[in-house]
Structure formats: C-alpha cells, structure tokens
C-alpha cells in the first residue's frame, strides 16, 4: 500500500470527454472526496478535478 489511499477503481473511467470536447486523463494523486482526480490533457492547463466537478463545470459528452 502506498503513502496515500487511491480512489481509482476498476470502475473509474480511463478518460472523460467533457462538454467542450476536452479529454481528461487520470492524475497521479490520491483523489478528493472519495473520487479520483483527472487532469485536462487537451484543453487549457488548470486544476485537476473529480468526475463530478468536471460534469458540474463543463458537462459531459
């Protein structure tokens, strides 16, 4: 077991496409609020977000 618990599970998506068409990939971090974090791989740089934060801010495709 690592230093931090991992929130990534086999049910976590390998990538997320938001409403803007940007691709989000899993971030190497422990997660937040019981969810894994994702970083925006194709859009503007910014903070890593959880899937629910991505959906609230950008929508999903």
Coordinates of N, CA and C in Angstrom, one line a residue:
X1 N 0.8 -1.2 0.0 CA 0.0 0.0 0.0 C 0.9 1.2 0.0
X2 N 0.5 2.2 -0.8 CA 1.3 3.5 -0.9 C 1.1 4.4 0.3
X3 N 1.7 5.5 0.2 CA 1.5 6.6 1.2 C 0.1 7.1 1.3
X4 N -0.5 7.3 0.2 CA -1.9 7.8 0.2 C -2.9 6.7 -0.4
X5 N -4.1 6.7 0.1 CA -5.1 5.8 -0.5 C -5.4 6.2 -1.9
X6 N -5.7 5.3 -2.8 CA -6.0 5.6 -4.1 C -7.5 5.4 -4.3
X7 N -8.2 6.4 -4.9 CA -9.6 6.3 -5.1 C -9.9 5.8 -6.5
X8 N -8.9 5.5 -7.3 CA -9.1 4.9 -8.6 C -9.5 3.5 -8.5
X9 N -10.6 3.1 -9.1 CA -11.0 1.7 -9.1 C -11.2 1.2 -10.5
X10 N -11.5 -0.1 -10.6 CA -11.7 -0.7 -12.0 C -12.9 0.0 -12.6
X11 N -13.8 0.6 -11.9 CA -15.0 1.2 -12.4 C -14.7 2.7 -12.8
X12 N -13.6 3.2 -12.5 CA -13.2 4.6 -12.8 C -13.0 4.7 -14.3
X13 N -13.5 5.7 -15.0 CA -13.2 5.7 -16.5 C -11.8 6.0 -16.8
X14 N -11.3 5.4 -17.9 CA -9.9 5.6 -18.3 C -9.7 7.1 -18.8
X15 N -10.8 7.7 -19.3 CA -10.7 9.1 -19.7 C -12.1 9.6 -19.7
X16 N -12.2 10.9 -19.6 CA -13.5 11.6 -19.6 C -13.5 12.7 -20.7
X17 N -14.5 12.7 -21.5 CA -14.7 13.8 -22.5 C -15.7 14.8 -22.0
X18 N -15.3 16.0 -21.8 CA -16.3 17.0 -21.3 C -17.1 17.6 -22.4
X19 N -18.1 18.5 -22.0 CA -19.0 19.1 -22.9 C -18.3 20.0 -23.9
X20 N -17.0 20.4 -23.7 CA -16.2 21.3 -24.6 C -15.4 20.4 -25.6
X21 N -15.5 19.1 -25.4 CA -14.7 18.2 -26.2 C -13.3 17.9 -25.7
X22 N -13.0 18.4 -24.5 CA -11.6 18.2 -24.0 C -11.6 16.9 -23.3
X23 N -10.4 16.3 -23.4 CA -10.1 14.9 -22.8 C -9.4 15.1 -21.5
X24 N -10.0 14.4 -20.5 CA -9.4 14.4 -19.1 C -8.9 13.0 -18.8
X25 N -7.7 12.9 -18.3 CA -7.0 11.7 -18.0 C -6.7 11.6 -16.5
X26 N -6.6 10.4 -16.0 CA -6.3 10.2 -14.6 C -5.0 10.9 -14.1
X27 N -5.2 11.7 -13.0 CA -4.0 12.3 -12.4 C -3.3 11.4 -11.4
X28 N -2.0 11.6 -11.2 CA -1.3 10.8 -10.3 C -1.4 11.5 -8.9
X29 N -2.5 11.3 -8.2 CA -2.7 11.9 -6.9 C -3.7 11.0 -6.1
X30 N -3.8 11.3 -4.9 CA -4.7 10.4 -4.0 C -6.2 10.7 -4.2
X31 N -6.6 11.7 -4.9 CA -8.0 11.9 -5.1 C -8.6 12.9 -4.0
X32 N -9.9 13.2 -4.2 CA -10.5 14.1 -3.3 C -12.0 13.7 -3.1
X33 N -12.5 13.8 -1.9 CA -13.9 13.5 -1.6 C -14.3 12.1 -2.1
X34 N -13.4 11.1 -2.0 CA -13.7 9.8 -2.4 C -13.7 9.5 -3.9
X35 N -13.3 10.5 -4.7 CA -13.3 10.3 -6.1 C -11.8 10.5 -6.6
X36 N -11.5 9.8 -7.8 CA -10.2 10.0 -8.4 C -10.1 11.4 -9.0
X37 N -8.9 11.9 -9.2 CA -8.7 13.2 -9.9 C -8.3 13.0 -11.3
X38 N -8.7 13.9 -12.2 CA -8.4 13.9 -13.6 C -7.8 15.2 -14.0
X39 N -6.8 15.2 -15.0 CA -6.3 16.5 -15.5 C -6.7 16.7 -16.9
X40 N -6.8 17.9 -17.3 CA -7.2 18.2 -18.7 C -6.1 18.1 -19.6
X41 N -6.1 17.0 -20.5 CA -5.0 16.7 -21.4 C -5.0 17.5 -22.7
X42 N -6.2 18.0 -23.1 CA -6.3 18.6 -24.4 C -6.7 20.1 -24.3
X43 N -7.2 20.5 -23.2 CA -7.6 21.9 -23.1 C -6.6 22.8 -22.3
X44 N -7.1 23.9 -21.8 CA -6.2 24.8 -21.1 C -5.7 24.1 -19.8
X45 N -4.5 24.5 -19.4 CA -4.0 24.0 -18.1 C -4.8 24.5 -17.0
X46 N -4.9 23.8 -15.9 CA -5.7 24.2 -14.8 C -5.6 23.2 -13.7
X47 N -6.5 23.2 -12.8 CA -6.5 22.3 -11.6 C -7.0 20.9 -12.0
X48 N -6.6 19.9 -11.3 CA -7.2 18.6 -11.5 C -8.5 18.6 -10.8
X49 N -9.5 17.9 -11.4 CA -10.8 17.9 -10.9 C -11.3 16.4 -10.8
X50 N -12.4 16.2 -9.9 CA -13.0 14.9 -9.8 C -14.0 14.8 -11.0
X51 N -14.5 13.6 -11.3 CA -15.5 13.5 -12.3 C -16.8 14.3 -12.1
X52 N -17.2 14.4 -10.8 CA -18.4 15.2 -10.5 C -18.2 16.7 -10.7
X53 N -16.9 17.1 -10.4 CA -16.6 18.5 -10.6 C -16.5 18.9 -12.1
X54 N -16.0 17.9 -12.9 CA -15.9 18.1 -14.4 C -17.3 18.2 -14.9
X55 N -18.2 17.3 -14.5 CA -19.5 17.4 -15.0 C -20.3 18.7 -14.6
X56 N -20.1 19.1 -13.4 CA -20.7 20.4 -13.0 C -20.2 21.6 -13.7
X57 N -18.9 21.6 -14.0 CA -18.3 22.8 -14.6 C -18.4 22.8 -16.1
X58 N -18.3 21.6 -16.7 CA -18.1 21.6 -18.2 C -19.2 20.7 -18.9
X59 N -19.9 19.9 -18.1 CA -20.8 19.0 -18.7 C -20.1 17.8 -19.3
X60 N -20.8 16.8 -19.7 CA -20.1 15.5 -20.2 C -20.7 15.3 -21.6
X61 N -19.9 14.6 -22.4 CA -20.4 14.1 -23.7 C -20.8 12.7 -23.7

